[in-house]
PDB file of C-alpha atoms in Angstrom:
ATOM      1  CA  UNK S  25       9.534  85.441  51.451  1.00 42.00           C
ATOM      2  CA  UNK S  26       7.203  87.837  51.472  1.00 45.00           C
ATOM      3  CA  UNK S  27       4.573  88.284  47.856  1.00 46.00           C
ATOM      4  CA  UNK S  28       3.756  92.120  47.158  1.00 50.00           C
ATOM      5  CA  UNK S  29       1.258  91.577  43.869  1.00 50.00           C
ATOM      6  CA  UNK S  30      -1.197  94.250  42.620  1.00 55.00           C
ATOM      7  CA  UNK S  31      -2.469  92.872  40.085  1.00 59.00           C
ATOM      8  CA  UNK S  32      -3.726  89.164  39.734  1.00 63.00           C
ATOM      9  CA  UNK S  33      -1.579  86.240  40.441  1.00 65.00           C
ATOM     10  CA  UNK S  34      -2.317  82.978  38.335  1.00 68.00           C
ATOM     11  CA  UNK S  35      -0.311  79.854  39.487  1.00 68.00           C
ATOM     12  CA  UNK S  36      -0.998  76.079  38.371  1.00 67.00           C
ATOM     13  CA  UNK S  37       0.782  74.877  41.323  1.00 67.00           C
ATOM     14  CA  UNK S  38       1.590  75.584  44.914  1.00 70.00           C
ATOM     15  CA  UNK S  39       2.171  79.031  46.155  1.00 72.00           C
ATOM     16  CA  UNK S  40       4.007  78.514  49.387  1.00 73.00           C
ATOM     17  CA  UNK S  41       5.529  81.953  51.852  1.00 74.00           C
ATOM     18  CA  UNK S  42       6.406  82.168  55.510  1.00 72.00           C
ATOM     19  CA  UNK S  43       5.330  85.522  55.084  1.00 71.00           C
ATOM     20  CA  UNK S  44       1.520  87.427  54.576  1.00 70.00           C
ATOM     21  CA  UNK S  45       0.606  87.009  51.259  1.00 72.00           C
ATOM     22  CA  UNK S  46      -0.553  90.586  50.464  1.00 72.00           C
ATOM     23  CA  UNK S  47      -2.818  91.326  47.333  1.00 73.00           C
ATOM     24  CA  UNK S  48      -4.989  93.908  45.997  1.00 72.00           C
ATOM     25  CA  UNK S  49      -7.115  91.778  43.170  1.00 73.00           C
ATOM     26  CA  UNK S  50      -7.732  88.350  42.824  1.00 74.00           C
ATOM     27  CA  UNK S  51      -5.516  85.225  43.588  1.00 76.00           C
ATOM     28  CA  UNK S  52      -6.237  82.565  41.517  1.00 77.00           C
ATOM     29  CA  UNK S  53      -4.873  78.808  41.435  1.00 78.00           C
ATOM     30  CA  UNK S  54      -5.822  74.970  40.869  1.00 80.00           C
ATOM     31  CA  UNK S  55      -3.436  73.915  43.484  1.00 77.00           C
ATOM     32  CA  UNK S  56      -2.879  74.174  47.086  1.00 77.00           C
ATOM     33  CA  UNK S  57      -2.188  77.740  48.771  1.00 78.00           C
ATOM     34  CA  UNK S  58      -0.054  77.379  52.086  1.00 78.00           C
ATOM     35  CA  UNK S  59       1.244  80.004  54.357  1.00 80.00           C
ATOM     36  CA  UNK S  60       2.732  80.162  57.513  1.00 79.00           C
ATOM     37  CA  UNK S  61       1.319  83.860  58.196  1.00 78.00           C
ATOM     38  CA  UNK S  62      -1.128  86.177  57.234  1.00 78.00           C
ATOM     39  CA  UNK S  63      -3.121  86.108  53.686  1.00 79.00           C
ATOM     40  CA  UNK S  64      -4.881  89.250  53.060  1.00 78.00           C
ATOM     41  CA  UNK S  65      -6.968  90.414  50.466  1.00 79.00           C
ATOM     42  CA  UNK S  66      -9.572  92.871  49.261  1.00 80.00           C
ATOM     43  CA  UNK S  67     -10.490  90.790  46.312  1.00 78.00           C
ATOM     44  CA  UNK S  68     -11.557  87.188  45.998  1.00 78.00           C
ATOM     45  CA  UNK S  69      -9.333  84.234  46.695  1.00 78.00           C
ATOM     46  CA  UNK S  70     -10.594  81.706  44.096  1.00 78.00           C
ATOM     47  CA  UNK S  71      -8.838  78.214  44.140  1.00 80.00           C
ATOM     48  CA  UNK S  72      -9.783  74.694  42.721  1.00 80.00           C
ATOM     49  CA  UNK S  73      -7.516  72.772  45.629  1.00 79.00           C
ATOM     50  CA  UNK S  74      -6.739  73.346  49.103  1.00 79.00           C
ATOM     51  CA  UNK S  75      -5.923  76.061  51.162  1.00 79.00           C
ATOM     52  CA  UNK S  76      -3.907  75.631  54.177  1.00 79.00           C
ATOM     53  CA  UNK S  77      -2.424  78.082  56.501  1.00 81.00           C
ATOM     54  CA  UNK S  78      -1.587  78.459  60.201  1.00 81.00           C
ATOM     55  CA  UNK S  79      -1.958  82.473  60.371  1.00 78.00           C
ATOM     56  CA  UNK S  80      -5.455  84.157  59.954  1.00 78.00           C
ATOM     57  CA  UNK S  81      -6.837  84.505  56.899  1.00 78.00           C
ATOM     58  CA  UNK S  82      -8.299  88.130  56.438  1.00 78.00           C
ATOM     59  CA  UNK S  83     -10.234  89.099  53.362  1.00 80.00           C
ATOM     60  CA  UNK S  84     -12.706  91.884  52.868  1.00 80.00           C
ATOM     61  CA  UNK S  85     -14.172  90.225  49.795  1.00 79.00           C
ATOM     62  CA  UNK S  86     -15.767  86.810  48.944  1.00 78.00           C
ATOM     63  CA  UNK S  87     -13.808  83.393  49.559  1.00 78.00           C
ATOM     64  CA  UNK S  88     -14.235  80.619  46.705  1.00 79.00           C
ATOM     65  CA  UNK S  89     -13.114  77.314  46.749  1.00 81.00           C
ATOM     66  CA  UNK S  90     -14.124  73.904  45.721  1.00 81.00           C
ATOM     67  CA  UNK S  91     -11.908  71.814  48.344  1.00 78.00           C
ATOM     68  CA  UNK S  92     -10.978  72.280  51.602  1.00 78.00           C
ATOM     69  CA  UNK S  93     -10.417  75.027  53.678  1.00 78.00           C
ATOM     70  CA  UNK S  94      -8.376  73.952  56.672  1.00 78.00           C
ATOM     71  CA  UNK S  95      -6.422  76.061  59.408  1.00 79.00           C
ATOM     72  CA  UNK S  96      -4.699  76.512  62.516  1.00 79.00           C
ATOM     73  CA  UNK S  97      -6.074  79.708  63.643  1.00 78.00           C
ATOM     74  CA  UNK S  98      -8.393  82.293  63.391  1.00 76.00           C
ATOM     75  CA  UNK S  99     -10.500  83.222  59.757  1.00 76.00           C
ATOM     76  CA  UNK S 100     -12.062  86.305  59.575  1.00 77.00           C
ATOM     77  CA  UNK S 101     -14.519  87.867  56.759  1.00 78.00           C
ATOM     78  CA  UNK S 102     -16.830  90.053  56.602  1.00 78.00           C
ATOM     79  CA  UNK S 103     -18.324  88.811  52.923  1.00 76.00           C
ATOM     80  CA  UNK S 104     -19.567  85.351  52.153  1.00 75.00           C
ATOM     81  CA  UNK S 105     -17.331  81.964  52.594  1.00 75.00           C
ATOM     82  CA  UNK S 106     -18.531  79.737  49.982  1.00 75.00           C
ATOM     83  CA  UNK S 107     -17.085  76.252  49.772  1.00 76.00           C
ATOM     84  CA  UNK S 108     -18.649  73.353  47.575  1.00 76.00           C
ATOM     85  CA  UNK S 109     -16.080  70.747  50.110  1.00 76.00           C
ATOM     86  CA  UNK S 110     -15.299  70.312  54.112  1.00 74.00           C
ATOM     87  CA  UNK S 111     -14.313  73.393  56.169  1.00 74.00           C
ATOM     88  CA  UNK S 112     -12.185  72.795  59.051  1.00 74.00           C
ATOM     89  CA  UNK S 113     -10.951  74.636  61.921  1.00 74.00           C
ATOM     90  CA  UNK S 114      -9.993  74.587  65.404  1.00 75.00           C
ATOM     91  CA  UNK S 115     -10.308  78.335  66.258  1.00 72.00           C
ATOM     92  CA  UNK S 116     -12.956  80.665  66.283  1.00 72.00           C
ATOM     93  CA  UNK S 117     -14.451  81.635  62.659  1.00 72.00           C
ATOM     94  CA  UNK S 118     -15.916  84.351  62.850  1.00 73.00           C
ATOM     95  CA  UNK S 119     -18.038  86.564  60.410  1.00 73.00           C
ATOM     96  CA  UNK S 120     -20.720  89.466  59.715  1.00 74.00           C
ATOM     97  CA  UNK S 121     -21.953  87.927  56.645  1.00 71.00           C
ATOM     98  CA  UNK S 122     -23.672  84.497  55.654  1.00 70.00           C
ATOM     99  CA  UNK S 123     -21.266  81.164  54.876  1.00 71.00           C
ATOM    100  CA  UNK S 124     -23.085  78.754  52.649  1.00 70.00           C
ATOM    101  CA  UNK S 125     -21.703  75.009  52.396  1.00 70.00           C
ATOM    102  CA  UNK S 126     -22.677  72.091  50.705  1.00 68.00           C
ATOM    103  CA  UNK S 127     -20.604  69.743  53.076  1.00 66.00           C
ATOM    104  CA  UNK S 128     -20.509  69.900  56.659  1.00 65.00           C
ATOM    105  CA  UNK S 129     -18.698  72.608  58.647  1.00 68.00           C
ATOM    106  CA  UNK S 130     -16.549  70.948  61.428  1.00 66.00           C
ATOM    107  CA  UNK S 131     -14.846  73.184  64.624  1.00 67.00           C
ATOM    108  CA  UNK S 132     -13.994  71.989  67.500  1.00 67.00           C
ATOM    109  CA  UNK S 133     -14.229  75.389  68.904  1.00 66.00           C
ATOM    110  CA  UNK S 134     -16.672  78.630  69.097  1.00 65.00           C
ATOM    111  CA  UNK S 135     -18.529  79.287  65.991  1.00 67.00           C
ATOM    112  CA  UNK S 136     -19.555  83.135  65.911  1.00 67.00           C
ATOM    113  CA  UNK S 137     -22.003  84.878  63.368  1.00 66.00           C
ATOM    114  CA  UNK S 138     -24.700  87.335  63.326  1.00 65.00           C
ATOM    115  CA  UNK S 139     -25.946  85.994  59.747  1.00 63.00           C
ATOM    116  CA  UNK S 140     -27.527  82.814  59.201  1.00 61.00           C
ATOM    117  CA  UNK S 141     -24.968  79.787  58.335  1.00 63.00           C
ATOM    118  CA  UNK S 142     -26.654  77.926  55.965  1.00 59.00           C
ATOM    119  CA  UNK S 143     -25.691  74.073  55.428  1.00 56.00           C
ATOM    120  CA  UNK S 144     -27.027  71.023  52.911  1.00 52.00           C
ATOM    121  CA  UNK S 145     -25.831  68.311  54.934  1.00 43.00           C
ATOM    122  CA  UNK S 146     -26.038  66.969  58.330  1.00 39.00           C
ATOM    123  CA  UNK S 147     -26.017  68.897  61.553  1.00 41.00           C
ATOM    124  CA  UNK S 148     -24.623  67.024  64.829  1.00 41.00           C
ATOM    125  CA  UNK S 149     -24.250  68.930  68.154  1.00 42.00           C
ATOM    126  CA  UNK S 150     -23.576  68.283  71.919  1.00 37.00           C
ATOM    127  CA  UNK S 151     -24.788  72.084  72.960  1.00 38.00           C
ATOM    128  CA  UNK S 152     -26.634  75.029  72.215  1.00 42.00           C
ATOM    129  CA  UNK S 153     -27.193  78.521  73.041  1.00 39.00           C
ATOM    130  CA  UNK S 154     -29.396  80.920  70.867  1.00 35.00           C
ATOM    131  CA  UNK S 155     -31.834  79.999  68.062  1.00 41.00           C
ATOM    132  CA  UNK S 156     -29.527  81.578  65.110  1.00 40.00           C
ATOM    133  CA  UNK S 157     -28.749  78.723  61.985  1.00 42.00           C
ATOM    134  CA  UNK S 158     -30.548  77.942  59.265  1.00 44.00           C
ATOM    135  CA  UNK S 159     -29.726  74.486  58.218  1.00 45.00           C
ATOM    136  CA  UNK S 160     -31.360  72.421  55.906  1.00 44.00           C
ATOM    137  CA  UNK S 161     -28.914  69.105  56.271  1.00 44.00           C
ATOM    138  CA  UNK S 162     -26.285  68.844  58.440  1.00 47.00           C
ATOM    139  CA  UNK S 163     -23.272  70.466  60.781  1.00 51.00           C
ATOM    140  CA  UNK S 164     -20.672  68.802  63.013  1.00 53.00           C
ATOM    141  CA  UNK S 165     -19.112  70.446  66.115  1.00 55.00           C
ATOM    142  CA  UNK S 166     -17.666  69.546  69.634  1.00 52.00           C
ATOM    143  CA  UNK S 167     -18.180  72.590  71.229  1.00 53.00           C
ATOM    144  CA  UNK S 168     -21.028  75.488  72.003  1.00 51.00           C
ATOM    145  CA  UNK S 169     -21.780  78.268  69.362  1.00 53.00           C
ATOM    146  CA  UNK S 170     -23.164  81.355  69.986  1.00 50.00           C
ATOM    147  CA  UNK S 171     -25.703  83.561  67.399  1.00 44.00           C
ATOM    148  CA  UNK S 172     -27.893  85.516  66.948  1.00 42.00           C
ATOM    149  CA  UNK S 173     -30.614  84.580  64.334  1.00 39.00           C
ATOM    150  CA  UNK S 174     -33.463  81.811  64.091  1.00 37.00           C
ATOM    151  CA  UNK S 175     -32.892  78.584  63.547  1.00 42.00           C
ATOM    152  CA  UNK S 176     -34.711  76.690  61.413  1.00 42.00           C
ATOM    153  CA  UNK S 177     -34.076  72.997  59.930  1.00 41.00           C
ATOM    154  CA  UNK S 178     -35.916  70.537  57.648  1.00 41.00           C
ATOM    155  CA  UNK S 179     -33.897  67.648  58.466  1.00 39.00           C
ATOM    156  CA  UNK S 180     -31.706  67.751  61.775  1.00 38.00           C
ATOM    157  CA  UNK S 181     -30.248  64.259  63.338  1.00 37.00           C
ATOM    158  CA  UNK S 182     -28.239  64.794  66.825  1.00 37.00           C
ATOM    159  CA  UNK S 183     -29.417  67.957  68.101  1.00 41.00           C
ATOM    160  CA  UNK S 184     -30.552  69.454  70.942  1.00 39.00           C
ATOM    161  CA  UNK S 185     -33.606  71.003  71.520  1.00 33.00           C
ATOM    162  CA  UNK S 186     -34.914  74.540  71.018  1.00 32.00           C
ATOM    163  CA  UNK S 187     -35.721  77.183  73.466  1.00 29.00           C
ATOM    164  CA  UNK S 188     -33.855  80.575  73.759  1.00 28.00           C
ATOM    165  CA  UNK S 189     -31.129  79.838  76.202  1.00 27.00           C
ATOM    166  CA  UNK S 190     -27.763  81.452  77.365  1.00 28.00           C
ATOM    167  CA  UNK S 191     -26.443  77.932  78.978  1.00 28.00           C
ATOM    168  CA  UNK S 192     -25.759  75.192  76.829  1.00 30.00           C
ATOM    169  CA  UNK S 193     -28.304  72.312  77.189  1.00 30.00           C
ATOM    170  CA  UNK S 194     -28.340  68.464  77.059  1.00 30.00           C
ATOM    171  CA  UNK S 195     -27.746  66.714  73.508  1.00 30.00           C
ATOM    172  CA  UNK S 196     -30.646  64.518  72.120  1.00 30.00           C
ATOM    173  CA  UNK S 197     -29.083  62.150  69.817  1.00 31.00           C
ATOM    174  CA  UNK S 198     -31.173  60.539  66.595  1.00 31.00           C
ATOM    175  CA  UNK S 199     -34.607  62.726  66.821  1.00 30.00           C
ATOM    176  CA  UNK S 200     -36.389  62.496  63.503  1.00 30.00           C
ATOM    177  CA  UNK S 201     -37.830  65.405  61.324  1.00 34.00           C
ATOM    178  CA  UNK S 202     -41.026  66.966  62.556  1.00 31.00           C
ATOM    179  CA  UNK S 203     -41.011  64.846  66.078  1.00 32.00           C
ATOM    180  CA  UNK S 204     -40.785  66.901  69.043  1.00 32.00           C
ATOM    181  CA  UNK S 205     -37.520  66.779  70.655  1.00 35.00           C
ATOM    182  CA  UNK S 206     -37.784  66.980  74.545  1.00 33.00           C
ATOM    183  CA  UNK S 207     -34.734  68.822  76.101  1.00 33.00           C
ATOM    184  CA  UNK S 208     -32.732  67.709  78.953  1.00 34.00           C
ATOM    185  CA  UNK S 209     -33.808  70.832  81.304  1.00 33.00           C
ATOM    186  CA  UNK S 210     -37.639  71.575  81.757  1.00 32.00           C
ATOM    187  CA  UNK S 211     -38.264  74.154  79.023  1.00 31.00           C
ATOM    188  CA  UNK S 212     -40.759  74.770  75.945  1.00 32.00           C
ATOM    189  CA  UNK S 213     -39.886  72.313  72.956  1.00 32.00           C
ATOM    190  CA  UNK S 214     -40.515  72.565  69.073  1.00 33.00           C
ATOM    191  CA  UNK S 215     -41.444  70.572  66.818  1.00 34.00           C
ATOM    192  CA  UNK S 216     -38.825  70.644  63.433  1.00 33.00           C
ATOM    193  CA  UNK S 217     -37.198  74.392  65.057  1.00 34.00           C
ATOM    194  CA  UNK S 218     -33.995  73.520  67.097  1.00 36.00           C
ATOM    195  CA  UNK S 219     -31.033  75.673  68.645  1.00 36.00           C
ATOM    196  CA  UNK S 220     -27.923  74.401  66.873  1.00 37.00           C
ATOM    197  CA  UNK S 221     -24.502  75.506  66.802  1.00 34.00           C
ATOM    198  CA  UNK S 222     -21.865  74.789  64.362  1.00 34.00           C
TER     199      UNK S 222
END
């Protein structure tokens, strides 16, 4: 089934298609969104529920949503992601603009961004490359993330240690705020400034 809408498209339920959901203003709806392809937009996607889908997700405007974002494959955006719940994902997410989260941000694969990622809630990593995220609670991820900013925390718990590095090093696990976290590989440490990935 495949959605051709130019104008908006309002929905107090589910809007479910196997095929891209193509629009050209904004899509709005309190319940879940799922595709099996391709949502694209050049407007904001605002939803109160869930949106699922096992496609990308391509929008050239802002993302809004108050509960979960969860998918299968790649999201791409090159405007904010805000999200007031969890975002989930096992493939890259990748973006040219900043993604601001109240919750934690969970992948369990490479996190790429050359704008700060900015959390409230708790930050736990096994790996690290380049001082890039500004977090001021906490993120959750099982694999390495690579960016390109400073990265700057007032309250990190499970993170590894701080020096501009191309390798990922050693996880530290239950370092307090403002002690100074010793990394696993001889190398300058910082006191309350870590290299995180999400």
């Amino acid at each position: 089934m495949l959605l051709l809408q130019m104008g908006p498209v309002n929905v107090t339920d589910n809007v479910t298609t196997d095929a891209p959901l193509n629009v050209t203003d904004a899509v709005t709806t309190d319940g879940p969104v799922n595709v099996t392809d391709n949502v694209t937009t050049d407007t904001p996607l605002n939803v109160t529920d869930a949106v699922t889908t096992d496609g990308p997700v391509n929008v050239t405007d802002t993302v809004t949503t108050d509960g979960p974002v969860n998918v299968t494959d790649t999201v791409t955006t090159d405007t904010p992601l805000n999200v007031t719940d969890a975002v989930t994902t096992d493939v890259p997410a990748n973006v040219t603009d900043t993604i601001t989260t109240d919750v934690p941000v969970n992948v369990t694969d490479t996190v790429t961004t050359d704008t700060p990622l900015n959390v409230t809630l708790i930050v736990t990593t096994d790996s690290t490359t380049d001082p890039s995220v500004n977090i001021t609670d906490a993120v959750t991820t099982g694999t390495t993330t690579a960016v390109t900013d400073a990265a700057t925390t007032e309250g990190l718990t499970n993170a590894t240690v701080s020096t501009v590095t191309e390798q990922p090093t050693t996880l530290v696990t239950s370092e307090t705020v403002g002690s100074t976290v010793t990394d696993a590989t001889p190398s300058t440490t910082f006191a309350g400034i870590l290299s995180v990935f999400i």
